[in-house]
mmCIF file of C-alpha atoms and ligand atoms in Angstrom:
data_model
loop_
_atom_site.group_PDB
_atom_site.id
_atom_site.type_symbol
_atom_site.label_atom_id
_atom_site.label_comp_id
_atom_site.label_asym_id
_atom_site.label_seq_id
_atom_site.Cartn_x
_atom_site.Cartn_y
_atom_site.Cartn_z
ATOM 1 C CA MET A 274 10.199 -13.523 -7.399
ATOM 2 C CA ALA A 275 10.036 -12.817 -11.248
ATOM 3 C CA ASP A 276 13.729 -11.744 -12.958
ATOM 4 C CA ILE A 277 13.070 -7.708 -13.659
ATOM 5 C CA VAL A 278 15.365 -7.179 -16.918
ATOM 6 C CA ASP A 279 16.080 -3.654 -17.786
ATOM 7 C CA THR A 280 14.897 -2.709 -21.406
ATOM 8 C CA LEU A 281 17.052 0.723 -21.135
ATOM 9 C CA SER A 282 20.318 -1.209 -20.831
ATOM 10 C CA ASP A 283 20.489 -3.906 -22.989
ATOM 11 C CA ALA A 284 17.221 -3.703 -25.342
ATOM 12 C CA GLN A 285 18.497 -6.680 -27.366
ATOM 13 C CA ALA A 286 18.683 -9.001 -24.493
ATOM 14 C CA ALA A 287 15.468 -7.824 -23.041
ATOM 15 C CA LEU A 288 13.958 -8.714 -26.714
ATOM 16 C CA ALA A 289 15.402 -11.929 -26.634
ATOM 17 C CA ARG A 290 14.629 -13.082 -23.287
ATOM 18 C CA ALA A 291 10.871 -11.848 -23.822
ATOM 19 C CA SER A 292 10.296 -13.289 -27.053
ATOM 20 C CA GLU A 293 11.969 -16.664 -25.982
ATOM 21 C CA THR A 294 9.470 -16.466 -23.160
ATOM 22 C CA LEU A 295 6.559 -15.670 -24.724
ATOM 23 C CA GLY A 296 6.925 -18.434 -27.485
ATOM 24 C CA ARG A 297 6.605 -20.785 -24.596
ATOM 25 C CA GLY A 298 3.291 -19.858 -23.780
ATOM 26 C CA VAL A 299 4.554 -18.354 -20.733
ATOM 27 C CA PRO A 300 2.977 -14.456 -19.809
ATOM 28 C CA VAL A 301 5.729 -11.469 -19.439
ATOM 29 C CA ALA A 302 4.940 -8.203 -17.968
ATOM 30 C CA ILE A 303 5.903 -5.505 -20.112
ATOM 31 C CA PRO A 304 6.190 -1.613 -20.126
ATOM 32 C CA THR A 305 3.757 0.012 -21.921
ATOM 33 C CA GLU A 306 2.828 4.098 -21.789
ATOM 34 C CA THR A 307 -0.459 4.000 -20.098
ATOM 35 C CA VAL A 308 0.485 1.075 -17.244
ATOM 36 C CA TYR A 309 2.500 -2.304 -16.977
ATOM 37 C CA GLY A 310 1.057 -4.984 -18.601
ATOM 38 C CA LEU A 311 0.415 -9.018 -18.553
ATOM 39 C CA ALA A 312 0.991 -10.265 -22.131
ATOM 40 C CA ALA A 313 0.648 -13.455 -23.503
ATOM 41 C CA ASP A 314 0.425 -14.872 -27.365
ATOM 42 C CA ALA A 315 -2.820 -13.964 -28.189
ATOM 43 C CA THR A 316 -2.854 -16.538 -30.601
ATOM 44 C CA ASN A 317 -2.306 -19.519 -28.092
ATOM 45 C CA PRO A 318 -5.220 -20.444 -25.782
ATOM 46 C CA LEU A 319 -3.103 -21.961 -22.925
ATOM 47 C CA ALA A 320 -0.846 -18.512 -22.871
ATOM 48 C CA ILE A 321 -4.103 -16.510 -22.394
ATOM 49 C CA THR A 322 -5.489 -18.743 -19.773
ATOM 50 C CA ARG A 323 -2.560 -18.443 -17.843
ATOM 51 C CA ILE A 324 -3.237 -14.591 -18.126
ATOM 52 C CA TYR A 325 -6.625 -15.246 -16.690
ATOM 53 C CA GLU A 326 -5.461 -17.559 -14.089
ATOM 54 C CA MET A 327 -2.635 -15.229 -12.687
ATOM 55 C CA LYS A 328 -4.718 -12.425 -12.481
ATOM 56 C CA GLY A 329 -7.439 -14.186 -10.688
ATOM 57 C CA ARG A 330 -9.730 -12.347 -13.605
ATOM 58 C CA PRO A 331 -13.276 -13.544 -14.685
ATOM 59 C CA ARG A 332 -13.090 -15.296 -18.233
ATOM 60 C CA PHE A 333 -16.103 -13.554 -19.512
ATOM 61 C CA ASN A 334 -13.876 -10.159 -19.450
ATOM 62 C CA PRO A 335 -11.909 -9.646 -22.983
ATOM 63 C CA LEU A 336 -8.352 -8.152 -23.110
ATOM 64 C CA ILE A 337 -7.106 -6.071 -25.151
ATOM 65 C CA CYS A 338 -4.702 -7.278 -28.278
ATOM 66 C CA HIS A 339 -1.973 -5.215 -28.709
ATOM 67 C CA MET A 340 -0.656 -4.778 -32.543
ATOM 68 C CA ALA A 341 3.017 -3.470 -33.676
ATOM 69 C CA ASP A 342 1.412 -1.077 -35.887
ATOM 70 C CA LEU A 343 -1.884 -0.369 -37.676
ATOM 71 C CA ALA A 344 -1.080 -2.855 -40.836
ATOM 72 C CA MET A 345 -0.689 -5.582 -38.341
ATOM 73 C CA ALA A 346 -4.314 -4.132 -36.639
ATOM 74 C CA GLU A 347 -6.040 -4.823 -40.157
ATOM 75 C CA ARG A 348 -5.168 -8.163 -40.417
ATOM 76 C CA HIS A 349 -6.980 -8.637 -37.551
ATOM 77 C CA ALA A 350 -9.901 -6.158 -37.528
ATOM 78 C CA VAL A 351 -12.456 -4.855 -40.248
ATOM 79 C CA PHE A 352 -11.475 -0.857 -39.796
ATOM 80 C CA ASP A 353 -14.532 1.417 -41.237
ATOM 81 C CA PRO A 354 -13.114 4.828 -42.241
ATOM 82 C CA LEU A 355 -14.266 6.901 -38.621
ATOM 83 C CA SER A 356 -11.923 3.976 -36.896
ATOM 84 C CA ARG A 357 -9.422 3.898 -39.529
ATOM 85 C CA LYS A 358 -8.843 8.017 -39.504
ATOM 86 C CA ILE A 359 -8.708 7.835 -35.380
ATOM 87 C CA ALA A 360 -6.341 5.271 -35.221
ATOM 88 C CA GLU A 361 -3.822 7.043 -37.680
ATOM 89 C CA ALA A 362 -4.398 10.181 -35.245
ATOM 90 C CA PHE A 363 -3.526 8.457 -32.131
ATOM 91 C CA TRP A 364 -1.514 5.328 -32.751
ATOM 92 C CA PRO A 365 0.987 4.682 -31.088
ATOM 93 C CA GLY A 366 -0.854 5.796 -28.117
ATOM 94 C CA PRO A 367 -3.205 5.400 -24.978
ATOM 95 C CA LEU A 368 -6.277 4.468 -27.478
ATOM 96 C CA THR A 369 -8.284 1.189 -27.770
ATOM 97 C CA LEU A 370 -10.454 0.400 -30.456
ATOM 98 C CA VAL A 371 -12.923 -1.762 -30.485
ATOM 99 C CA LEU A 372 -14.021 -3.216 -33.528
ATOM 100 C CA PRO A 373 -15.424 -6.539 -35.437
ATOM 101 C CA ILE A 374 -12.886 -9.448 -35.611
ATOM 102 C CA ARG A 375 -11.999 -10.840 -39.322
ATOM 103 C CA PRO A 376 -12.886 -14.379 -39.418
ATOM 104 C CA GLU A 377 -9.143 -14.929 -40.694
ATOM 105 C CA SER A 378 -7.852 -13.561 -37.415
ATOM 106 C CA THR A 379 -5.695 -15.793 -35.511
ATOM 107 C CA ILE A 380 -6.350 -14.193 -32.174
ATOM 108 C CA HIS A 381 -7.834 -16.843 -30.166
ATOM 109 C CA PRO A 382 -11.924 -16.874 -29.026
ATOM 110 C CA LEU A 383 -10.420 -16.885 -25.151
ATOM 111 C CA ALA A 384 -8.602 -13.331 -25.812
ATOM 112 C CA ARG A 385 -11.905 -11.707 -26.751
ATOM 113 C CA ALA A 386 -14.177 -13.527 -24.394
ATOM 114 C CA GLY A 387 -16.059 -15.165 -27.607
ATOM 115 C CA LEU A 388 -17.527 -12.016 -28.766
ATOM 116 C CA ASP A 389 -17.337 -11.141 -32.273
ATOM 117 C CA THR A 390 -15.253 -8.051 -31.722
ATOM 118 C CA VAL A 391 -11.996 -7.270 -30.332
ATOM 119 C CA GLY A 392 -9.979 -4.367 -28.560
ATOM 120 C CA ILE A 393 -7.063 -3.198 -30.193
ATOM 121 C CA ARG A 394 -4.009 -0.950 -29.353
ATOM 122 C CA VAL A 395 -0.796 -0.167 -30.818
ATOM 123 C CA PRO A 396 1.287 1.049 -27.896
ATOM 124 C CA LYS A 397 4.142 3.421 -27.462
ATOM 125 C CA GLY A 398 7.768 2.688 -26.853
ATOM 126 C CA PHE A 399 9.226 -0.658 -26.182
ATOM 127 C CA ALA A 400 6.354 -2.767 -26.016
ATOM 128 C CA SER A 401 6.066 -1.707 -30.159
ATOM 129 C CA ARG A 402 9.745 -3.007 -30.693
ATOM 130 C CA LEU A 403 8.855 -6.493 -28.901
ATOM 131 C CA LEU A 404 5.249 -6.910 -30.793
ATOM 132 C CA ALA A 405 7.198 -6.133 -33.956
ATOM 133 C CA ALA A 406 10.160 -8.966 -32.821
ATOM 134 C CA PHE A 407 7.231 -11.508 -31.757
ATOM 135 C CA GLY A 408 5.266 -10.874 -34.743
ATOM 136 C CA ARG A 409 2.082 -12.015 -33.315
ATOM 137 C CA PRO A 410 -0.520 -10.078 -31.191
ATOM 138 C CA LEU A 411 -0.122 -9.724 -27.717
ATOM 139 C CA ALA A 412 -2.998 -9.918 -25.201
ATOM 140 C CA ALA A 413 -2.196 -8.043 -22.231
ATOM 141 C CA PRO A 414 -4.123 -6.829 -19.452
ATOM 142 C CA SER A 415 -2.921 -4.436 -16.533
ATOM 143 C CA ALA A 416 -0.366 -6.384 -14.924
ATOM 144 C CA ASN A 417 -2.172 -6.495 -11.444
ATOM 145 C CA THR A 418 -4.335 -8.811 -9.718
ATOM 146 C CA SER A 419 -7.741 -8.820 -10.838
ATOM 147 C CA GLY A 420 -9.636 -5.715 -8.662
ATOM 148 C CA ARG A 421 -6.380 -4.157 -7.697
ATOM 149 C CA ILE A 422 -4.560 -1.026 -8.636
ATOM 150 C CA SER A 423 -3.146 -0.956 -12.292
ATOM 151 C CA PRO A 424 0.953 -0.900 -12.068
ATOM 152 C CA THR A 425 2.935 2.014 -13.417
ATOM 153 C CA THR A 426 6.502 0.306 -12.307
ATOM 154 C CA ALA A 427 8.264 -2.751 -13.031
ATOM 155 C CA ARG A 428 8.394 -2.929 -8.965
ATOM 156 C CA HIS A 429 5.119 -3.217 -8.391
ATOM 157 C CA VAL A 430 4.210 -5.820 -10.892
ATOM 158 C CA ALA A 431 6.925 -7.941 -9.357
ATOM 159 C CA ASP A 432 5.488 -7.312 -5.688
ATOM 160 C CA ASP A 433 2.140 -8.197 -6.964
ATOM 161 C CA PHE A 434 2.441 -11.719 -8.267
ATOM 162 C CA GLY A 435 5.857 -12.889 -6.443
ATOM 163 C CA ALA A 436 6.921 -16.134 -7.882
ATOM 164 C CA LYS A 437 3.990 -16.849 -10.100
ATOM 165 C CA LEU A 438 5.561 -14.577 -12.800
ATOM 166 C CA GLU A 439 8.851 -15.468 -14.270
ATOM 167 C CA LEU A 440 9.890 -12.462 -16.194
ATOM 168 C CA VAL A 441 9.231 -8.436 -15.893
ATOM 169 C CA LEU A 442 10.691 -6.035 -18.614
ATOM 170 C CA ASP A 443 11.444 -2.540 -16.881
ATOM 171 C CA GLY A 444 11.091 0.241 -18.950
ATOM 172 C CA GLY A 445 11.009 2.762 -16.150
ATOM 173 C CA PRO A 446 7.628 4.170 -14.920
ATOM 174 C CA ALA A 447 4.801 4.630 -17.088
ATOM 175 C CA VAL A 448 5.078 8.149 -18.779
ATOM 176 C CA VAL A 449 0.578 8.227 -18.858
ATOM 177 C CA GLY A 450 0.100 6.353 -15.515
ATOM 178 C CA LEU A 451 -4.241 5.579 -16.392
ATOM 179 C CA GLU A 452 -5.131 2.561 -18.740
ATOM 180 C CA SER A 453 -6.016 3.268 -22.633
ATOM 181 C CA THR A 454 -9.212 5.252 -23.508
ATOM 182 C CA ILE A 455 -11.654 2.530 -25.105
ATOM 183 C CA ILE A 456 -13.967 3.900 -27.607
ATOM 184 C CA LYS A 457 -16.007 1.729 -30.305
ATOM 185 C CA VAL A 458 -17.418 3.650 -33.400
ATOM 186 C CA GLU A 459 -21.013 2.297 -34.483
ATOM 187 C CA ASP A 460 -23.112 3.583 -37.557
ATOM 188 C CA GLY A 461 -20.915 6.670 -37.851
ATOM 189 C CA THR A 462 -21.046 7.514 -34.053
ATOM 190 C CA ILE A 463 -18.555 7.461 -31.403
ATOM 191 C CA ARG A 464 -18.944 6.068 -28.202
ATOM 192 C CA LEU A 465 -16.689 6.093 -24.962
ATOM 193 C CA LEU A 466 -16.352 2.497 -23.367
ATOM 194 C CA ARG A 467 -13.429 3.759 -20.990
ATOM 195 C CA PRO A 468 -12.075 7.306 -20.184
ATOM 196 C CA GLY A 469 -8.193 6.632 -20.005
ATOM 197 C CA GLY A 470 -5.098 8.179 -20.918
ATOM 198 C CA LEU A 471 -6.359 9.994 -24.204
ATOM 199 C CA ASP A 472 -8.648 12.891 -23.260
ATOM 200 C CA ALA A 473 -11.785 12.552 -25.430
ATOM 201 C CA ALA A 474 -11.924 15.559 -26.368
ATOM 202 C CA GLU A 475 -8.813 14.927 -28.648
ATOM 203 C CA ILE A 476 -10.806 12.630 -30.326
ATOM 204 C CA GLU A 477 -13.716 15.064 -30.883
ATOM 205 C CA ARG A 478 -11.009 17.576 -32.175
ATOM 206 C CA VAL A 479 -9.996 15.388 -34.492
ATOM 207 C CA THR A 480 -12.976 14.351 -35.866
ATOM 208 C CA GLY A 481 -14.819 16.993 -35.203
ATOM 209 C CA LEU A 482 -17.580 14.609 -33.886
ATOM 210 C CA PRO A 483 -18.951 14.057 -30.327
ATOM 211 C CA VAL A 484 -17.837 11.321 -28.184
ATOM 212 C CA LEU A 485 -20.780 9.841 -26.865
ATOM 213 C CA ARG A 486 -20.506 9.122 -22.822
ATOM 214 C CA SER A 487 -22.975 6.169 -21.776
ATOM 215 C CA GLU A 488 -25.952 7.311 -20.291
ATOM 216 C CA SER A 489 -26.639 4.495 -18.424
ATOM 217 C CA ALA A 490 -25.028 1.812 -15.933
ATOM 218 C CA GLY A 491 -26.320 -0.708 -18.094
ATOM 219 C CA ALA A 492 -24.414 0.650 -21.148
ATOM 220 C CA THR A 493 -21.340 -0.704 -19.049
ATOM 221 C CA ILE A 494 -22.102 -4.313 -20.193
ATOM 222 C CA GLU A 495 -20.032 -3.143 -23.097
ATOM 223 C CA ALA A 496 -16.291 -3.156 -21.196
ATOM 224 C CA PRO A 497 -17.434 -6.135 -18.582
ATOM 225 C CA GLY A 498 -14.414 -4.912 -16.953
ATOM 226 C CA MET A 499 -15.872 -1.467 -16.216
ATOM 227 C CA LEU A 500 -17.522 -2.538 -13.020
ATOM 228 C CA ALA A 501 -17.612 -0.833 -9.417
ATOM 229 C CA SER A 502 -15.065 -1.495 -7.374
ATOM 230 C CA HIS A 503 -12.038 -2.344 -9.397
ATOM 231 C CA TYR A 504 -8.739 -0.375 -9.247
ATOM 232 C CA ALA A 505 -9.240 -0.599 -5.160
ATOM 233 C CA PRO A 506 -6.598 0.153 -2.810
ATOM 234 C CA ASP A 507 -6.605 -1.602 0.759
ATOM 235 C CA ALA A 508 -7.712 0.802 2.645
ATOM 236 C CA PRO A 509 -11.254 2.593 2.333
ATOM 237 C CA VAL A 510 -11.309 5.646 0.156
ATOM 238 C CA ARG A 511 -13.344 8.751 0.841
ATOM 239 C CA LEU A 512 -13.418 11.251 -2.125
ATOM 240 C CA ASN A 513 -13.999 14.982 -2.398
ATOM 241 C CA ALA A 514 -12.580 15.346 1.091
ATOM 242 C CA SER A 515 -12.803 19.169 2.843
ATOM 243 C CA THR A 516 -10.882 18.002 6.082
ATOM 244 C CA VAL A 517 -8.735 15.263 6.944
ATOM 245 C CA GLN A 518 -9.492 12.833 9.920
ATOM 246 C CA PRO A 519 -6.503 11.756 12.355
ATOM 247 C CA GLY A 520 -4.314 9.149 10.704
ATOM 248 C CA GLU A 521 -5.773 9.185 7.374
ATOM 249 C CA VAL A 522 -3.515 9.890 4.410
ATOM 250 C CA LEU A 523 -4.818 12.881 2.294
ATOM 251 C CA ILE A 524 -3.937 12.901 -1.722
ATOM 252 C CA ARG A 525 -4.955 15.883 -3.071
ATOM 253 C CA PHE A 526 -4.401 18.237 -5.999
ATOM 254 C CA GLY A 527 -2.972 21.732 -6.777
ATOM 255 C CA ALA A 528 -1.662 22.822 -3.464
ATOM 256 C CA ALA A 529 -4.688 23.265 -2.333
ATOM 257 C CA GLU A 530 -4.124 22.606 1.734
ATOM 258 C CA LEU A 531 -6.828 21.182 3.737
ATOM 259 C CA PRO A 532 -7.704 21.955 7.360
ATOM 260 C CA GLY A 533 -6.636 18.431 9.728
ATOM 261 C CA GLU A 534 -3.152 18.108 7.441
ATOM 262 C CA ALA A 535 -0.905 18.430 10.375
ATOM 263 C CA GLN A 536 -2.718 14.960 11.849
ATOM 264 C CA ALA A 537 -2.553 13.341 8.681
ATOM 265 C CA ALA A 538 -0.539 10.173 8.269
ATOM 266 C CA LEU A 539 0.845 11.544 5.253
ATOM 267 C CA VAL A 540 -0.046 14.531 2.776
ATOM 268 C CA LEU A 541 0.385 13.365 -0.886
ATOM 269 C CA ASP A 542 0.198 16.136 -3.684
ATOM 270 C CA LEU A 543 -0.910 14.701 -7.469
ATOM 271 C CA SER A 544 0.098 17.802 -8.992
ATOM 272 C CA PRO A 545 1.163 21.014 -7.177
ATOM 273 C CA THR A 546 1.206 23.148 -10.296
ATOM 274 C CA GLY A 547 -2.569 21.486 -11.024
ATOM 275 C CA ASP A 548 -1.284 19.714 -14.259
ATOM 276 C CA LEU A 549 -3.890 16.921 -14.786
ATOM 277 C CA ALA A 550 -1.290 14.744 -16.841
ATOM 278 C CA GLU A 551 1.058 14.873 -14.017
ATOM 279 C CA ALA A 552 -1.671 13.752 -11.429
ATOM 280 C CA ALA A 553 -2.679 10.979 -13.888
ATOM 281 C CA ALA A 554 0.831 9.608 -13.851
ATOM 282 C CA ASN A 555 1.024 9.937 -10.273
ATOM 283 C CA LEU A 556 -2.125 8.242 -9.414
ATOM 284 C CA PHE A 557 -1.637 4.649 -8.927
ATOM 285 C CA GLY A 558 1.912 4.977 -7.220
ATOM 286 C CA PHE A 559 0.466 7.271 -4.971
ATOM 287 C CA MET A 560 -2.476 4.823 -3.890
ATOM 288 C CA LYS A 561 0.022 2.316 -3.292
ATOM 289 C CA GLN A 562 2.310 4.577 -1.052
ATOM 290 C CA ALA A 563 -1.028 5.620 0.977
ATOM 291 C CA ASP A 564 -1.532 1.951 1.418
ATOM 292 C CA ALA A 565 1.717 0.969 2.498
ATOM 293 C CA THR A 566 1.245 3.130 5.512
ATOM 294 C CA GLY A 567 -1.233 1.085 6.726
ATOM 295 C CA ALA A 568 -3.469 4.092 7.296
ATOM 296 C CA ALA A 569 -7.012 3.455 8.143
ATOM 297 C CA SER A 570 -8.489 5.598 5.270
ATOM 298 C CA ILE A 571 -7.315 7.430 1.885
ATOM 299 C CA ALA A 572 -9.019 11.321 1.548
ATOM 300 C CA PHE A 573 -9.035 12.311 -1.772
ATOM 301 C CA SER A 574 -9.387 16.084 -2.310
ATOM 302 C CA PRO A 575 -11.933 17.195 -5.484
ATOM 303 C CA ILE A 576 -9.838 17.330 -8.674
ATOM 304 C CA PRO A 577 -11.406 18.870 -11.758
ATOM 305 C CA ALA A 578 -13.440 16.268 -13.808
ATOM 306 C CA THR A 579 -12.503 18.051 -17.295
ATOM 307 C CA GLY A 580 -9.662 16.928 -19.950
ATOM 308 C CA LEU A 581 -7.878 13.750 -18.092
ATOM 309 C CA GLY A 582 -9.549 14.484 -14.779
ATOM 310 C CA GLU A 583 -12.652 12.700 -16.511
ATOM 311 C CA ALA A 584 -10.630 9.445 -16.376
ATOM 312 C CA ILE A 585 -9.259 10.407 -12.687
ATOM 313 C CA ASN A 586 -12.237 10.682 -11.298
ATOM 314 C CA ASP A 587 -13.570 7.385 -13.222
ATOM 315 C CA ARG A 588 -10.703 5.621 -11.319
ATOM 316 C CA LEU A 589 -11.381 7.443 -7.903
ATOM 317 C CA GLN A 590 -14.744 6.413 -8.044
ATOM 318 C CA ARG A 591 -14.222 3.025 -8.745
ATOM 319 C CA ALA A 592 -11.513 2.770 -5.809
ATOM 320 C CA ALA A 593 -14.502 4.521 -3.574
ATOM 321 C CA ALA A 594 -17.325 2.472 -4.319
ATOM 322 C CA PRO A 595 -18.375 -0.513 -1.976
ATOM 323 C CA ARG A 596 -16.111 -3.526 -2.006
ATOM 324 C CA GLY A 597 -17.864 -6.828 -3.625
HETATM 325 O O1 LIG B 709 -4.033 0.916 -21.251
HETATM 326 C C1 LIG B 709 -4.406 -0.251 -20.935
HETATM 327 O O2 LIG B 709 -5.208 -0.354 -21.859
HETATM 328 C C2 LIG B 709 -3.558 -1.768 -20.547
HETATM 329 C C3 LIG B 709 -2.569 -1.648 -21.312
HETATM 330 C C4 LIG B 709 -1.733 -3.174 -20.748
HETATM 331 O O3 LIG B 709 -2.311 -1.479 -22.523
HETATM 332 N N1 LIG B 709 -4.607 -2.598 -21.008
HETATM 333 C C5 LIG B 709 -5.707 -2.770 -20.368
HETATM 334 O O4 LIG B 709 -6.227 -3.741 -20.024
HETATM 335 O O5 LIG B 709 -6.257 -1.705 -19.240
HETATM 336 P P1 LIG B 709 -7.399 -4.164 -19.301
HETATM 337 O O6 LIG B 709 -7.497 -5.956 -19.709
HETATM 338 O O7 LIG B 709 -7.103 -4.243 -18.121
HETATM 339 O O8 LIG B 709 -9.090 -3.548 -19.841
HETATM 340 C C6 LIG B 709 -9.331 -4.367 -20.932
HETATM 341 C C7 LIG B 709 -10.615 -3.483 -20.973
HETATM 342 C C8 LIG B 709 -11.970 -4.219 -20.034
HETATM 343 O O9 LIG B 709 -12.729 -3.423 -19.596
HETATM 344 C C9 LIG B 709 -12.763 -5.054 -21.100
HETATM 345 O O10 LIG B 709 -14.070 -5.311 -21.181
HETATM 346 C C10 LIG B 709 -12.234 -4.156 -22.505
HETATM 347 O O11 LIG B 709 -11.447 -3.591 -22.571
HETATM 348 N N2 LIG B 709 -12.440 -4.765 -23.829
HETATM 349 C C11 LIG B 709 -11.550 -5.386 -24.485
HETATM 350 N N3 LIG B 709 -12.274 -6.165 -25.355
HETATM 351 C C12 LIG B 709 -13.327 -5.632 -25.646
HETATM 352 C C13 LIG B 709 -14.271 -5.907 -26.566
HETATM 353 N N4 LIG B 709 -14.321 -6.769 -27.540
HETATM 354 N N5 LIG B 709 -15.537 -5.023 -26.307
HETATM 355 C C14 LIG B 709 -16.004 -4.206 -25.194
HETATM 356 N N6 LIG B 709 -14.658 -3.799 -24.348
HETATM 357 C C15 LIG B 709 -13.776 -4.901 -24.458
HETATM 358 MG MG1 LIG B 710 -6.982 -3.888 -15.641
#
């Protein structure tokens, strides 16, 4: 089992231990405001290979590279004025920008799966302190086995990887609970590659420009991680349920009661007050809790598709997609 080191009680010790481990080319699970990440030195090909191996992740799938701040990001990627404006407004935060890589960047091509672009994010909290201390970008996908639910606690991470992982930094439950929103600026237009923890309407408000959604499934090639059957619990998932089957787990929203609840194995409410940010923070943990009951299926009542509800419904669709 991995060592779980608390970042709150002794931040200095956690920083030193993490830097030493990362320096050996060994991945470390780190807290971020979105989800826990499996981080490795983005300039070290062996370290990156270890991330892919530990996750069982296809190597054509590029990783997000995390930076301490915008200045560090500018040393690795080319910022057009619109991307810079968006970065200044939302970093640190749950936003990833896909940008052209600088020829002099030390990010290894394995981290970007050979693409001439790189996904960059400046995270909040302990991760940013670690990045500043380590001094190099950290490639970090969500700290889960490929295709599984993203972890929002250190315990989720340790349980998933077992002895394969040396170190988990515990920063408490992830505040946002959904992966970052990914966008790409092209010819002055903003394309949404993945809805996530930053409401796209916020980007529209700051820029005065529409955030363009992909019209067809073909557009998802741009973000190869965004394929169906992702974020899947073990049990099959049923969406937009209007009744509960006996023995099923119900995950509902806004205190809306459903017929059949009395026979449910478990009823969880993502946010009794109908707060989408609270629902986002609870979503992945509730899916794991539902799975832990061993129930035959998990039913979700409808969740509004507005604001953060766009990203929540995106993850639910993937959880419910036919398994490959
Ligand atoms: O919140 C998050 O973004 C978390 C935390 C740990 O920061 N990280 C995360 O990383 O979700 P990951 O590796 O699970 O998701 C990376 C996504 C994938 O869909 C990948 O295809 C896309 O980002 N991506 C990365 N680089 C890209 C690029 N150059 N072009 C297009 N898509 C890219
Ligand atoms: Mg992931």
